[in-house]
mmCIF file of C-alpha atoms in Angstrom:
data_model
loop_
_atom_site.group_PDB
_atom_site.id
_atom_site.type_symbol
_atom_site.label_atom_id
_atom_site.label_comp_id
_atom_site.label_asym_id
_atom_site.label_seq_id
_atom_site.Cartn_x
_atom_site.Cartn_y
_atom_site.Cartn_z
ATOM 1 C CA MET A 1 63.611 -71.074 -40.777
ATOM 2 C CA SER A 2 61.562 -73.613 -39.323
ATOM 3 C CA PHE A 3 60.562 -71.221 -36.748
ATOM 4 C CA PHE A 4 58.597 -69.228 -39.108
ATOM 5 C CA VAL A 5 57.121 -71.832 -41.064
ATOM 6 C CA LYS A 6 55.481 -73.002 -37.814
ATOM 7 C CA MET A 7 53.712 -69.282 -37.219
ATOM 8 C CA SER A 8 50.408 -68.885 -38.945
ATOM 9 C CA THR A 9 49.927 -66.155 -41.610
ATOM 10 C CA SER A 10 48.457 -63.581 -39.065
ATOM 11 C CA ASP A 11 51.187 -64.119 -36.729
ATOM 12 C CA LEU A 12 53.907 -63.232 -39.489
ATOM 13 C CA MET A 13 51.797 -60.380 -40.721
ATOM 14 C CA GLU A 14 52.183 -59.089 -37.043
ATOM 15 C CA ASN A 15 55.458 -59.488 -36.761
ATOM 16 C CA LEU A 16 56.254 -57.671 -39.918
ATOM 17 C CA ARG A 17 54.035 -54.951 -38.894
ATOM 18 C CA GLU A 18 55.806 -54.446 -35.884
ATOM 19 C CA GLU A 19 59.605 -54.588 -37.572
ATOM 20 C CA LEU A 20 58.141 -51.997 -39.952
ATOM 21 C CA THR A 21 56.600 -49.858 -37.107
ATOM 22 C CA CYS A 22 58.209 -46.753 -35.823
ATOM 23 C CA PHE A 23 59.081 -46.537 -31.862
ATOM 24 C CA ILE A 24 57.786 -43.098 -31.335
ATOM 25 C CA CYS A 25 54.592 -42.685 -33.433
ATOM 26 C CA LEU A 26 53.846 -46.293 -33.547
ATOM 27 C CA ASP A 27 52.844 -46.422 -37.479
ATOM 28 C CA TYR A 28 54.591 -47.287 -40.490
ATOM 29 C CA PHE A 29 57.854 -45.571 -41.191
ATOM 30 C CA THR A 30 57.689 -42.433 -43.183
ATOM 31 C CA SER A 31 61.153 -41.653 -44.559
ATOM 32 C CA PRO A 32 62.832 -43.926 -41.928
ATOM 33 C CA VAL A 33 66.661 -43.274 -40.550
ATOM 34 C CA THR A 34 68.970 -45.722 -38.737
ATOM 35 C CA THR A 35 71.051 -44.181 -35.961
ATOM 36 C CA GLU A 36 74.428 -45.102 -34.663
ATOM 37 C CA CYS A 37 73.222 -47.705 -32.206
ATOM 38 C CA GLY A 38 71.030 -49.432 -34.733
ATOM 39 C CA HIS A 39 68.110 -48.342 -34.213
ATOM 40 C CA SER A 40 65.292 -46.718 -36.981
ATOM 41 C CA PHE A 41 62.793 -44.146 -36.941
ATOM 42 C CA CYS A 42 60.977 -41.760 -39.168
ATOM 43 C CA LEU A 43 62.903 -38.893 -39.441
ATOM 44 C CA LEU A 44 60.306 -36.467 -38.516
ATOM 45 C CA CYS A 45 59.533 -38.230 -35.190
ATOM 46 C CA LEU A 46 63.373 -38.745 -34.572
ATOM 47 C CA LEU A 47 63.903 -34.819 -35.007
ATOM 48 C CA ARG A 48 60.822 -33.741 -32.903
ATOM 49 C CA SER A 49 62.131 -35.965 -30.199
ATOM 50 C CA TRP A 50 65.784 -34.375 -30.011
ATOM 51 C CA GLU A 51 63.803 -30.774 -29.920
ATOM 52 C CA GLU A 52 61.643 -31.705 -27.080
ATOM 53 C CA HIS A 53 64.287 -33.212 -24.667
ATOM 54 C CA ASN A 54 67.361 -30.411 -24.009
ATOM 55 C CA THR A 55 69.521 -33.054 -22.686
ATOM 56 C CA PRO A 56 72.719 -34.913 -24.603
ATOM 57 C CA LEU A 57 71.573 -36.433 -27.489
ATOM 58 C CA SER A 58 70.478 -40.122 -27.104
ATOM 59 C CA CYS A 59 68.282 -42.885 -28.938
ATOM 60 C CA PRO A 60 64.619 -42.731 -27.937
ATOM 61 C CA GLU A 61 64.761 -46.550 -27.818
ATOM 62 C CA CYS A 62 67.704 -47.735 -25.877
ATOM 63 C CA TRP A 63 68.844 -44.270 -24.494
ATOM 64 C CA ARG A 64 72.077 -44.621 -25.824
ATOM 65 C CA THR A 65 74.107 -41.206 -25.746
ATOM 66 C CA LEU A 66 75.095 -40.149 -29.359
ATOM 67 C CA GLU A 67 78.269 -38.348 -29.951
ATOM 68 C CA SER A 68 76.514 -36.386 -32.512
ATOM 69 C CA PRO A 69 73.365 -36.171 -34.657
ATOM 70 C CA HIS A 70 74.323 -38.629 -37.389
ATOM 71 C CA PHE A 71 71.929 -40.825 -38.819
ATOM 72 C CA GLN A 72 71.703 -42.783 -41.897
ATOM 73 C CA PRO A 73 68.652 -42.942 -44.530
ATOM 74 C CA ASN A 74 67.226 -46.638 -44.463
ATOM 75 C CA GLU A 75 65.620 -46.519 -48.430
ATOM 76 C CA ARG A 76 65.253 -50.435 -48.284
ATOM 77 C CA LEU A 77 63.197 -50.263 -44.868
ATOM 78 C CA GLY A 78 61.095 -47.208 -46.194
ATOM 79 C CA ARG A 79 60.151 -49.353 -49.352
ATOM 80 C CA LEU A 80 59.355 -52.140 -46.902
ATOM 81 C CA ALA A 81 56.904 -49.777 -44.876
ATOM 82 C CA GLY A 82 55.286 -48.659 -48.127
ATOM 83 C CA ILE A 83 54.778 -52.289 -48.770
ATOM 84 C CA GLY A 84 53.303 -52.860 -45.456
ATOM 85 C CA LYS A 85 51.110 -49.780 -46.068
ATOM 86 C CA GLN A 86 49.386 -51.292 -48.840
ATOM 87 C CA LEU A 87 49.048 -54.868 -47.183
ATOM 88 C CA ARG A 88 47.491 -52.661 -43.969
ATOM 89 C CA SER A 89 44.749 -51.020 -46.568
ATOM 90 C CA GLN A 90 43.995 -54.246 -48.438
ATOM 91 C CA GLU A 91 43.418 -55.963 -45.108
ATOM 92 C CA LYS A 92 41.094 -53.095 -44.090
ATOM 93 C CA LEU A 93 39.579 -53.348 -47.591
ATOM 94 C CA LYS A 94 39.178 -57.104 -47.287
ATOM 95 C CA GLU A 95 37.620 -56.952 -43.729
ATOM 96 C CA ILE A 96 35.193 -54.081 -45.108
ATOM 97 C CA LEU A 97 34.164 -56.432 -47.899
ATOM 98 C CA ASN A 98 33.797 -59.501 -45.545
ATOM 99 C CA LEU A 99 31.513 -56.914 -43.136
ATOM 100 C CA LEU A 100 29.674 -55.845 -46.299
ATOM 101 C CA HIS A 101 29.059 -59.812 -47.410
ATOM 102 C CA LYS A 102 28.034 -60.455 -43.688
ATOM 103 C CA LYS A 103 25.510 -57.669 -43.697
ATOM 104 C CA ARG A 104 24.396 -58.601 -47.111
ATOM 105 C CA LYS A 105 23.898 -62.108 -46.285
ATOM 106 C CA GLU A 106 22.147 -61.084 -42.715
ATOM 107 C CA THR A 107 19.865 -58.117 -45.153
ATOM 108 C CA GLN A 108 18.889 -60.972 -47.662
ATOM 109 C CA VAL A 109 17.576 -63.388 -44.254
ATOM 110 C CA ILE A 110 15.758 -60.535 -42.919
ATOM 111 C CA LEU A 111 13.938 -59.778 -46.115
ATOM 112 C CA THR A 112 13.284 -63.633 -46.661
ATOM 113 C CA HIS A 113 11.797 -63.780 -43.273
ATOM 114 C CA GLU A 114 9.759 -60.609 -43.947
ATOM 115 C CA LYS A 115 8.568 -61.744 -47.103
ATOM 116 C CA GLU A 116 7.238 -64.900 -45.721
ATOM 117 C CA ARG A 117 5.629 -63.113 -42.659
ATOM 118 C CA VAL A 118 4.093 -60.798 -45.668
ATOM 119 C CA ILE A 119 3.177 -63.724 -47.306
ATOM 120 C CA LEU A 120 1.648 -65.637 -43.986
ATOM 121 C CA CYS A 121 0.322 -62.041 -42.600
ATOM 122 C CA LYS A 122 -1.820 -61.921 -46.153
ATOM 123 C CA GLU A 123 -2.962 -65.777 -45.956
ATOM 124 C CA GLU A 124 -4.168 -65.006 -42.275
ATOM 125 C CA THR A 125 -6.016 -61.986 -43.585
ATOM 126 C CA LYS A 126 -7.696 -63.662 -46.166
ATOM 127 C CA ALA A 127 -8.832 -66.660 -44.276
ATOM 128 C CA CYS A 128 -10.193 -64.201 -41.491
ATOM 129 C CA LYS A 129 -12.221 -62.170 -44.181
ATOM 130 C CA GLN A 130 -13.524 -65.374 -45.184
ATOM 131 C CA VAL A 131 -14.771 -66.339 -41.674
ATOM 132 C CA VAL A 132 -15.796 -62.686 -41.158
ATOM 133 C CA VAL A 133 -17.890 -63.238 -44.371
ATOM 134 C CA SER A 134 -19.025 -66.503 -43.520
ATOM 135 C CA GLU A 135 -20.357 -65.387 -40.040
ATOM 136 C CA TYR A 136 -22.160 -62.437 -41.915
ATOM 137 C CA ALA A 137 -23.637 -64.579 -44.361
ATOM 138 C CA LYS A 138 -24.652 -66.916 -42.074
ATOM 139 C CA MET A 139 -26.160 -64.268 -39.676
ATOM 140 C CA HIS A 140 -28.163 -62.489 -42.692
ATOM 141 C CA GLN A 141 -29.697 -65.630 -43.472
ATOM 142 C CA PHE A 142 -30.590 -66.218 -40.139
ATOM 143 C CA LEU A 143 -31.941 -62.889 -39.678
ATOM 144 C CA LYS A 144 -34.046 -63.073 -43.122
ATOM 145 C CA GLU A 145 -35.259 -66.761 -41.991
ATOM 146 C CA GLU A 146 -36.512 -65.281 -38.938
ATOM 147 C CA GLU A 147 -38.101 -62.089 -40.571
ATOM 148 C CA GLN A 148 -40.141 -64.800 -42.738
ATOM 149 C CA LEU A 149 -41.166 -66.596 -39.575
ATOM 150 C CA GLN A 150 -42.311 -63.588 -37.564
ATOM 151 C CA LEU A 151 -44.339 -62.358 -40.756
ATOM 152 C CA GLN A 152 -45.871 -65.605 -41.133
ATOM 153 C CA LEU A 153 -46.963 -65.852 -37.640
ATOM 154 C CA LEU A 154 -48.005 -61.888 -37.611
ATOM 155 C CA GLU A 155 -50.202 -62.848 -40.556
ATOM 156 C CA LYS A 156 -51.689 -65.786 -38.642
ATOM 157 C CA GLU A 157 -52.660 -63.952 -35.866
ATOM 158 C CA GLU A 158 -54.252 -61.248 -38.204
ATOM 159 C CA ARG A 159 -56.530 -63.523 -40.073
ATOM 160 C CA GLU A 160 -57.783 -65.125 -36.353
ATOM 161 C CA ASN A 161 -58.133 -61.590 -35.551
ATOM 162 C CA MET A 162 -60.186 -60.832 -38.608
ATOM 163 C CA LYS A 163 -62.242 -64.121 -37.916
ATOM 164 C CA LYS A 164 -63.247 -62.829 -34.379
ATOM 165 C CA LEU A 165 -64.156 -59.560 -35.571
ATOM 166 C CA ARG A 166 -66.424 -60.859 -38.427
ATOM 167 C CA ASP A 167 -67.918 -63.629 -35.889
ATOM 168 C CA ASN A 168 -68.660 -60.565 -33.208
ATOM 169 C CA GLU A 169 -69.942 -58.304 -36.114
ATOM 170 C CA ILE A 170 -72.657 -60.996 -37.172
ATOM 171 C CA LYS A 171 -73.554 -61.643 -33.450
ATOM 172 C CA LEU A 172 -74.134 -58.043 -32.921
ATOM 173 C CA THR A 173 -76.177 -57.746 -36.024
ATOM 174 C CA GLN A 174 -79.011 -60.478 -34.721
ATOM 175 C CA GLN A 175 -78.665 -58.758 -31.427
ATOM 176 C CA ILE A 176 -79.593 -55.767 -33.151
ATOM 177 C CA ARG A 177 -82.356 -57.153 -35.194
ATOM 178 C CA SER A 178 -83.747 -59.132 -32.114
ATOM 179 C CA LEU A 179 -83.859 -55.597 -30.300
ATOM 180 C CA SER A 180 -85.647 -53.954 -32.938
ATOM 181 C CA LYS A 181 -88.220 -56.679 -33.245
ATOM 182 C CA MET A 182 -88.650 -56.215 -29.467
ATOM 183 C CA ILE A 183 -89.311 -52.922 -29.948
ATOM 184 C CA GLU A 184 -91.865 -53.044 -32.343
ATOM 185 C CA GLN A 185 -93.897 -55.501 -30.109
ATOM 186 C CA ILE A 186 -93.438 -52.940 -27.019
ATOM 187 C CA GLU A 187 -94.930 -50.063 -29.335
ATOM 188 C CA SER A 188 -97.986 -52.176 -30.280
ATOM 189 C CA THR A 189 -98.856 -53.224 -26.989
ATOM 190 C CA CYS A 190 -98.720 -49.771 -25.948
ATOM 191 C CA GLN A 191 -101.791 -49.028 -28.180
ATOM 192 C CA SER A 192 -104.139 -51.649 -26.245
ATOM 193 C CA SER A 193 -105.342 -50.860 -22.545
ATOM 194 C CA ILE A 194 -103.152 -50.170 -20.079
ATOM 195 C CA ILE A 195 -103.401 -53.396 -18.008
ATOM 196 C CA GLU A 196 -103.166 -55.477 -20.965
ATOM 197 C CA SER A 197 -100.249 -52.936 -22.223
ATOM 198 C CA PHE A 198 -98.250 -53.975 -18.532
ATOM 199 C CA GLU A 199 -98.813 -57.773 -19.148
ATOM 200 C CA ASP A 200 -97.816 -58.295 -22.749
ATOM 201 C CA MET A 201 -94.719 -55.699 -22.027
ATOM 202 C CA LYS A 202 -93.781 -58.224 -19.061
ATOM 203 C CA GLY A 203 -94.259 -61.295 -20.999
ATOM 204 C CA THR A 204 -92.156 -59.486 -24.211
ATOM 205 C CA LEU A 205 -89.760 -58.422 -21.541
ATOM 206 C CA GLU A 206 -89.415 -62.024 -19.720
ATOM 207 C CA ARG A 207 -89.053 -63.636 -23.203
ATOM 208 C CA SER A 208 -86.484 -60.838 -24.286
ATOM 209 C CA GLU A 209 -84.404 -61.703 -20.817
ATOM 210 C CA PRO A 210 -81.798 -63.775 -22.236
ATOM 211 C CA LEU A 211 -81.189 -61.308 -25.468
ATOM 212 C CA LEU A 212 -80.961 -58.263 -22.928
ATOM 213 C CA LEU A 213 -78.325 -59.973 -20.640
ATOM 214 C CA GLN A 214 -76.249 -60.800 -23.429
ATOM 215 C CA CYS A 215 -73.150 -58.634 -24.079
ATOM 216 C CA PRO A 216 -70.931 -58.369 -27.194
ATOM 217 C CA GLU A 217 -67.757 -60.073 -26.999
ATOM 218 C CA ALA A 218 -64.708 -58.256 -27.120
ATOM 219 C CA THR A 219 -61.833 -58.764 -29.615
ATOM 220 C CA THR A 220 -58.460 -58.542 -28.785
ATOM 221 C CA THR A 221 -55.982 -57.506 -31.726
ATOM 222 C CA GLY A 222 -52.854 -56.821 -29.724
ATOM 223 C CA LEU A 223 -49.934 -58.309 -30.696
ATOM 224 C CA THR A 224 -47.957 -60.826 -28.192
ATOM 225 C CA LEU A 225 -44.152 -60.525 -28.261
ATOM 226 C CA CYS A 226 -42.897 -63.043 -30.966
ATOM 227 C CA ARG A 227 -40.399 -65.609 -29.814
ATOM 228 C CA ILE A 228 -37.045 -65.367 -31.603
ATOM 229 C CA THR A 229 -35.468 -68.760 -32.666
ATOM 230 C CA GLY A 230 -31.946 -69.301 -31.702
ATOM 231 C CA MET A 231 -31.646 -66.005 -30.247
ATOM 232 C CA ARG A 232 -29.450 -67.352 -27.045
ATOM 233 C CA GLU A 233 -27.035 -69.507 -29.249
ATOM 234 C CA MET A 234 -26.562 -66.333 -31.164
ATOM 235 C CA LEU A 235 -26.243 -63.972 -28.019
ATOM 236 C CA LYS A 236 -23.584 -66.473 -26.383
ATOM 237 C CA LYS A 237 -20.854 -65.881 -29.013
ATOM 238 C CA PHE A 238 -20.175 -62.321 -27.476
ATOM 239 C CA SER A 239 -20.926 -63.845 -23.466
ATOM 240 C CA THR A 240 -18.521 -61.961 -21.114
ATOM 241 C CA ASP A 241 -17.938 -62.694 -17.339
ATOM 242 C CA ILE A 242 -19.359 -60.165 -15.470
ATOM 243 C CA THR A 243 -18.575 -59.560 -11.619
ATOM 244 C CA LEU A 244 -19.508 -56.972 -8.981
ATOM 245 C CA ASP A 245 -17.526 -54.127 -7.619
ATOM 246 C CA PRO A 246 -17.410 -53.795 -3.981
ATOM 247 C CA ALA A 247 -16.175 -50.454 -3.472
ATOM 248 C CA THR A 248 -19.090 -49.213 -5.263
ATOM 249 C CA ALA A 249 -21.802 -51.280 -3.529
ATOM 250 C CA ASN A 250 -24.097 -49.353 -1.278
ATOM 251 C CA ALA A 251 -23.756 -49.973 2.496
ATOM 252 C CA TYR A 252 -26.758 -52.048 2.767
ATOM 253 C CA LEU A 253 -26.012 -54.402 -0.076
ATOM 254 C CA VAL A 254 -24.926 -58.011 0.572
ATOM 255 C CA LEU A 255 -22.447 -59.275 -2.050
ATOM 256 C CA SER A 256 -21.804 -63.049 -2.190
ATOM 257 C CA GLU A 257 -17.884 -64.198 -1.735
ATOM 258 C CA ASP A 258 -17.883 -64.761 -5.548
ATOM 259 C CA LEU A 259 -19.255 -61.260 -6.414
ATOM 260 C CA LYS A 260 -21.650 -62.974 -8.408
ATOM 261 C CA SER A 261 -25.208 -61.878 -6.386
ATOM 262 C CA VAL A 262 -26.072 -59.239 -4.589
ATOM 263 C CA ARG A 263 -29.116 -58.889 -2.269
ATOM 264 C CA HIS A 264 -30.416 -55.825 0.348
ATOM 265 C CA GLY A 265 -29.371 -57.010 3.449
ATOM 266 C CA GLY A 266 -32.001 -54.707 5.285
ATOM 267 C CA ILE A 267 -29.087 -53.496 7.754
ATOM 268 C CA ARG A 268 -26.238 -50.715 7.045
ATOM 269 C CA GLN A 269 -22.860 -52.288 7.228
ATOM 270 C CA HIS A 270 -19.917 -50.184 8.322
ATOM 271 C CA LEU A 271 -18.188 -49.419 5.346
ATOM 272 C CA PRO A 272 -15.921 -46.508 4.227
ATOM 273 C CA ASP A 273 -17.693 -43.606 2.211
ATOM 274 C CA ASN A 274 -15.379 -43.430 -0.815
ATOM 275 C CA PRO A 275 -16.664 -41.202 -3.667
ATOM 276 C CA GLU A 276 -17.191 -44.761 -5.702
ATOM 277 C CA ARG A 277 -19.601 -45.961 -3.258
ATOM 278 C CA PHE A 278 -23.601 -45.170 -3.846
ATOM 279 C CA ASP A 279 -24.683 -43.230 -0.856
ATOM 280 C CA GLN A 280 -28.810 -43.444 -1.299
ATOM 281 C CA SER A 281 -29.236 -45.703 -4.246
ATOM 282 C CA ALA A 282 -29.375 -49.698 -3.447
ATOM 283 C CA THR A 283 -26.927 -49.792 -6.435
ATOM 284 C CA VAL A 284 -23.705 -51.823 -7.043
ATOM 285 C CA LEU A 285 -21.839 -51.402 -10.376
ATOM 286 C CA GLY A 286 -20.118 -54.389 -12.340
ATOM 287 C CA ALA A 287 -16.489 -54.424 -12.104
ATOM 288 C CA GLN A 288 -15.826 -54.794 -16.160
ATOM 289 C CA ILE A 289 -15.397 -51.485 -17.775
ATOM 290 C CA PHE A 290 -16.140 -51.347 -21.598
ATOM 291 C CA THR A 291 -14.906 -48.946 -24.336
ATOM 292 C CA CYS A 292 -15.351 -51.173 -27.271
ATOM 293 C CA GLY A 293 -16.698 -54.570 -28.320
ATOM 294 C CA ARG A 294 -19.429 -56.525 -28.251
ATOM 295 C CA HIS A 295 -20.656 -57.778 -24.462
ATOM 296 C CA TYR A 296 -23.735 -60.227 -23.472
ATOM 297 C CA TRP A 297 -24.158 -61.427 -19.805
ATOM 298 C CA GLU A 298 -27.509 -62.637 -18.035
ATOM 299 C CA VAL A 299 -28.938 -61.877 -14.820
ATOM 300 C CA GLU A 300 -31.293 -64.010 -12.791
ATOM 301 C CA VAL A 301 -34.114 -62.053 -11.143
ATOM 302 C CA GLY A 302 -36.158 -64.872 -9.935
ATOM 303 C CA ASN A 303 -39.627 -63.963 -8.256
ATOM 304 C CA LYS A 304 -38.079 -60.562 -6.929
ATOM 305 C CA THR A 305 -41.326 -57.945 -6.775
ATOM 306 C CA GLU A 306 -38.649 -55.085 -7.723
ATOM 307 C CA TRP A 307 -35.254 -55.081 -9.741
ATOM 308 C CA GLU A 308 -33.401 -53.218 -11.860
ATOM 309 C CA VAL A 309 -30.127 -54.082 -14.200
ATOM 310 C CA GLY A 310 -28.557 -52.231 -17.108
ATOM 311 C CA ILE A 311 -25.591 -50.310 -18.461
ATOM 312 C CA CYS A 312 -24.658 -46.861 -17.339
ATOM 313 C CA LYS A 313 -21.670 -44.731 -17.647
ATOM 314 C CA ASP A 314 -18.480 -45.040 -15.439
ATOM 315 C CA SER A 315 -18.825 -41.437 -14.607
ATOM 316 C CA VAL A 316 -22.633 -41.873 -13.290
ATOM 317 C CA SER A 317 -23.363 -40.011 -9.954
ATOM 318 C CA ARG A 318 -22.887 -42.095 -7.024
ATOM 319 C CA LYS A 319 -24.422 -39.522 -4.505
ATOM 320 C CA GLY A 320 -27.971 -38.652 -3.651
ATOM 321 C CA ASN A 321 -31.010 -40.180 -5.646
ATOM 322 C CA LEU A 322 -31.660 -38.044 -8.149
ATOM 323 C CA PRO A 323 -33.029 -39.542 -11.581
ATOM 324 C CA LYS A 324 -29.950 -39.694 -13.899
ATOM 325 C CA PRO A 325 -29.715 -37.452 -16.771
ATOM 326 C CA PRO A 326 -30.575 -39.060 -20.593
ATOM 327 C CA GLY A 327 -27.525 -40.854 -21.996
ATOM 328 C CA ASP A 328 -26.062 -41.525 -18.290
ATOM 329 C CA LEU A 329 -28.082 -44.710 -17.599
ATOM 330 C CA PHE A 330 -29.835 -47.523 -19.715
ATOM 331 C CA SER A 331 -31.610 -50.003 -17.294
ATOM 332 C CA LEU A 332 -34.714 -52.103 -17.323
ATOM 333 C CA ILE A 333 -36.909 -52.179 -14.327
ATOM 334 C CA GLY A 334 -39.279 -54.856 -12.977
ATOM 335 C CA LEU A 335 -42.162 -53.999 -10.736
ATOM 336 C CA LYS A 336 -44.992 -56.191 -9.373
ATOM 337 C CA ILE A 337 -47.829 -54.765 -7.560
ATOM 338 C CA GLY A 338 -50.525 -57.636 -6.910
ATOM 339 C CA ASP A 339 -50.895 -59.692 -9.786
ATOM 340 C CA ASP A 340 -50.125 -56.500 -11.945
ATOM 341 C CA TYR A 341 -46.415 -57.054 -13.673
ATOM 342 C CA SER A 342 -44.813 -54.141 -15.789
ATOM 343 C CA LEU A 343 -41.710 -53.314 -17.123
ATOM 344 C CA TRP A 344 -39.777 -49.891 -17.569
ATOM 345 C CA VAL A 345 -36.800 -48.705 -19.046
ATOM 346 C CA SER A 346 -34.758 -45.052 -18.462
ATOM 347 C CA SER A 347 -33.788 -42.878 -18.990
ATOM 348 C CA PRO A 348 -36.336 -41.248 -19.828
ATOM 349 C CA LEU A 349 -38.584 -43.408 -18.086
ATOM 350 C CA LYS A 350 -41.414 -45.304 -20.074
ATOM 351 C CA GLY A 351 -43.072 -48.652 -19.097
ATOM 352 C CA GLN A 352 -45.777 -51.372 -20.422
ATOM 353 C CA HIS A 353 -47.580 -54.089 -18.876
ATOM 354 C CA VAL A 354 -47.094 -57.841 -19.379
ATOM 355 C CA ARG A 355 -49.034 -60.895 -18.703
ATOM 356 C CA ASP A 356 -45.964 -62.824 -17.342
ATOM 357 C CA PRO A 357 -43.216 -62.048 -14.863
ATOM 358 C CA VAL A 358 -39.595 -62.119 -16.373
ATOM 359 C CA HIS A 359 -37.369 -64.623 -14.472
ATOM 360 C CA LYS A 360 -34.052 -64.163 -16.363
ATOM 361 C CA VAL A 361 -32.690 -61.028 -18.345
ATOM 362 C CA GLY A 362 -30.470 -61.046 -20.728
ATOM 363 C CA VAL A 363 -28.327 -57.712 -21.691
ATOM 364 C CA PHE A 364 -26.340 -57.039 -24.812
ATOM 365 C CA LEU A 365 -24.155 -54.367 -25.813
ATOM 366 C CA ASP A 366 -22.045 -53.271 -29.116
ATOM 367 C CA TYR A 367 -20.129 -50.576 -28.325
ATOM 368 C CA GLU A 368 -19.088 -49.398 -31.562
ATOM 369 C CA SER A 369 -22.650 -49.458 -33.226
ATOM 370 C CA GLY A 370 -24.537 -47.501 -29.943
ATOM 371 C CA HIS A 371 -26.791 -50.540 -29.138
ATOM 372 C CA ILE A 372 -28.140 -51.487 -26.180
ATOM 373 C CA ALA A 373 -30.926 -54.127 -25.742
ATOM 374 C CA PHE A 374 -32.615 -56.188 -23.247
ATOM 375 C CA TYR A 375 -34.025 -59.889 -23.536
ATOM 376 C CA ASN A 376 -36.248 -62.025 -22.144
ATOM 377 C CA VAL A 377 -34.174 -65.613 -21.634
ATOM 378 C CA THR A 378 -37.165 -67.528 -20.446
ATOM 379 C CA ASP A 379 -39.077 -67.528 -23.972
ATOM 380 C CA GLU A 380 -36.109 -66.024 -25.644
ATOM 381 C CA SER A 381 -37.809 -62.728 -27.102
ATOM 382 C CA LEU A 382 -36.691 -59.122 -27.095
ATOM 383 C CA ILE A 383 -38.184 -57.161 -24.315
ATOM 384 C CA TYR A 384 -36.396 -53.537 -25.587
ATOM 385 C CA SER A 385 -33.867 -52.329 -27.738
ATOM 386 C CA PHE A 386 -32.799 -48.563 -27.102
ATOM 387 C CA PRO A 387 -32.322 -45.961 -30.036
ATOM 388 C CA PRO A 388 -28.957 -46.231 -31.549
ATOM 389 C CA THR A 389 -26.586 -43.462 -29.877
ATOM 390 C CA SER A 390 -22.540 -42.688 -29.897
ATOM 391 C CA PHE A 391 -20.963 -43.686 -26.763
ATOM 392 C CA GLN A 392 -18.044 -41.227 -25.634
ATOM 393 C CA GLU A 393 -17.426 -42.758 -22.374
ATOM 394 C CA ALA A 394 -16.375 -45.843 -20.702
ATOM 395 C CA LEU A 395 -19.706 -47.929 -19.748
ATOM 396 C CA ARG A 396 -20.307 -50.642 -16.740
ATOM 397 C CA PRO A 397 -22.768 -52.937 -15.633
ATOM 398 C CA ILE A 398 -24.963 -51.753 -13.135
ATOM 399 C CA PHE A 399 -27.435 -53.764 -10.831
ATOM 400 C CA SER A 400 -30.011 -52.918 -8.150
ATOM 401 C CA PRO A 401 -31.964 -55.380 -6.067
ATOM 402 C CA CYS A 402 -34.237 -52.568 -4.561
ATOM 403 C CA LEU A 403 -35.637 -52.189 -1.352
ATOM 404 C CA PRO A 404 -37.184 -55.312 0.571
ATOM 405 C CA ASN A 405 -40.546 -54.177 0.743
ATOM 406 C CA GLU A 406 -41.249 -55.480 4.074
ATOM 407 C CA GLY A 407 -39.718 -58.945 3.159
ATOM 408 C CA THR A 408 -41.671 -59.537 0.090
ATOM 409 C CA ASN A 409 -38.546 -58.496 -2.218
ATOM 410 C CA THR A 410 -35.538 -60.363 -0.323
ATOM 411 C CA GLY A 411 -34.308 -62.015 -2.857
ATOM 412 C CA PRO A 412 -30.875 -61.457 -4.752
ATOM 413 C CA LEU A 413 -29.899 -60.591 -8.369
ATOM 414 C CA ILE A 414 -27.577 -63.697 -9.442
ATOM 415 C CA ILE A 415 -25.021 -62.954 -12.567
ATOM 416 C CA CYS A 416 -25.046 -66.423 -14.482
ATOM 417 C CA SER A 417 -21.811 -67.615 -15.402
ATOM 418 C CA PRO A 418 -21.016 -68.041 -19.145
ATOM 419 C CA ASN A 419 -20.816 -71.562 -18.875
ATOM 420 C CA SER A 420 -24.285 -71.416 -18.140
ATOM 421 C CA TYR A 421 -25.464 -70.079 -21.019
ATOM 422 C CA ILE A 422 -24.893 -73.386 -22.972
#
C-alpha cells in the first residue's frame, strides 16, 4: 500500500493503463479473455494471432504452449477496461479544454496588444496630422506675408518709375518750347539781309547750343528680381547630401577625394569607356537617384566664366554631344563674355542677361509635384522655375565645369555640405 501512496496521480494512471492494455493491439481490452497461463488478451486479437501462426497454440506474451485453445472470458477486466477508456476520453477532453483556454488567453493578449497598437497608431497619426497641418499653415502664412511684401516693393518701384516718367515729360516739354522759340527766331532772321541773317543765326545757335546738346533722360522701367525673405531657411528642410559618381565622369574631369567637387583637368585620363561615362560632354552625374520626395542642394560656382548644373533623367544619353531632347535635361547655365553676364536654362534653351554674376546656385526638386527650380543663394532670389511636369523615370543631379577657355575657367564646381546651409 505504501508503494502506491508514494506514486503520483499521473504515474498511477499510467500503471492502470498498462494493466488494462492488450499485449497484442496495445489498446484497452475489448471482450478480454484469459488463457491457462494467466495472461489476458482481446478475444479477436488472440484468435487472429493463432490464425496467423501455423504452429502449436501458444501464449502470445510468454509463448507457453497450450494443449487446447482453452480460455475464460474476463468480464471484470472488460468493465475495468471500459472505465479506463472513459478516463482516457476525459483526460483528452481536459487536455483539449486546457489547450483551448491557453489559446484563448494568448488570443486575448494578442488582441489587447493589437488594440494598444491601433490606439497608439491613431494617436501618432493624429499627432503627425497636426504637425503637417501646422507646417502647412506656417508655410501658407509665410507665402502670404511674402506676397504682400513683394507687392509693396513692386508698388514702390512703380511709383518711382512713374515719377521719373513725369519728370522727363516736363523736361521734354520745356525743350520742345525752347526749340520752337529758336525756330521762330531763325525764320525771322531769314527775312533780313543775308549777312545779317547769318550773323543773327550764328548768335542764336551759340545761345541755344546747351539746349541742342541736351538729350532726354531715359527712364528704365524694368523690374529687378525681388529677394525672398527666409528662402534658404525654408529650402534647407529638404537638404540632401549629394556626391559625384566617378563612373559617369568624362575622362577630362578631375574629381576630389570626397566626391564633392569637379574641375576640368585639361588632360585626358586613361579611364575605361564604360556605357555610363560621358565621352564628349565635360559632364558628371550625382551618385544619388531620385524617384520620390523633395530634395535641395547648393553648388558653389565661384567666379567661373562658364558652368552648368541641374537635374536629368537617369537614362540621359552619355555618348556624343548632341542637344538633349526636351524633358531629359533641366539645367541652368552661367556664361560670362567680357563684362556681359547671362543665365540660360534648358531644355529648350532660353536665356536672360543679368547685372551681377551668380556665385552659388540652389537646386530644388519636388518629384511628386513635378517641380524643379533654381535659386541665387547669395541674394536669396528665384532664378527660374520650370513649368510643372510629370516625372515617369528616375532623376539624377548633373554637373559640368565646362571647358577651361584658355585658362580663364579652370575653377571647380563645389557641392556644399548640408551642414553648411545653416
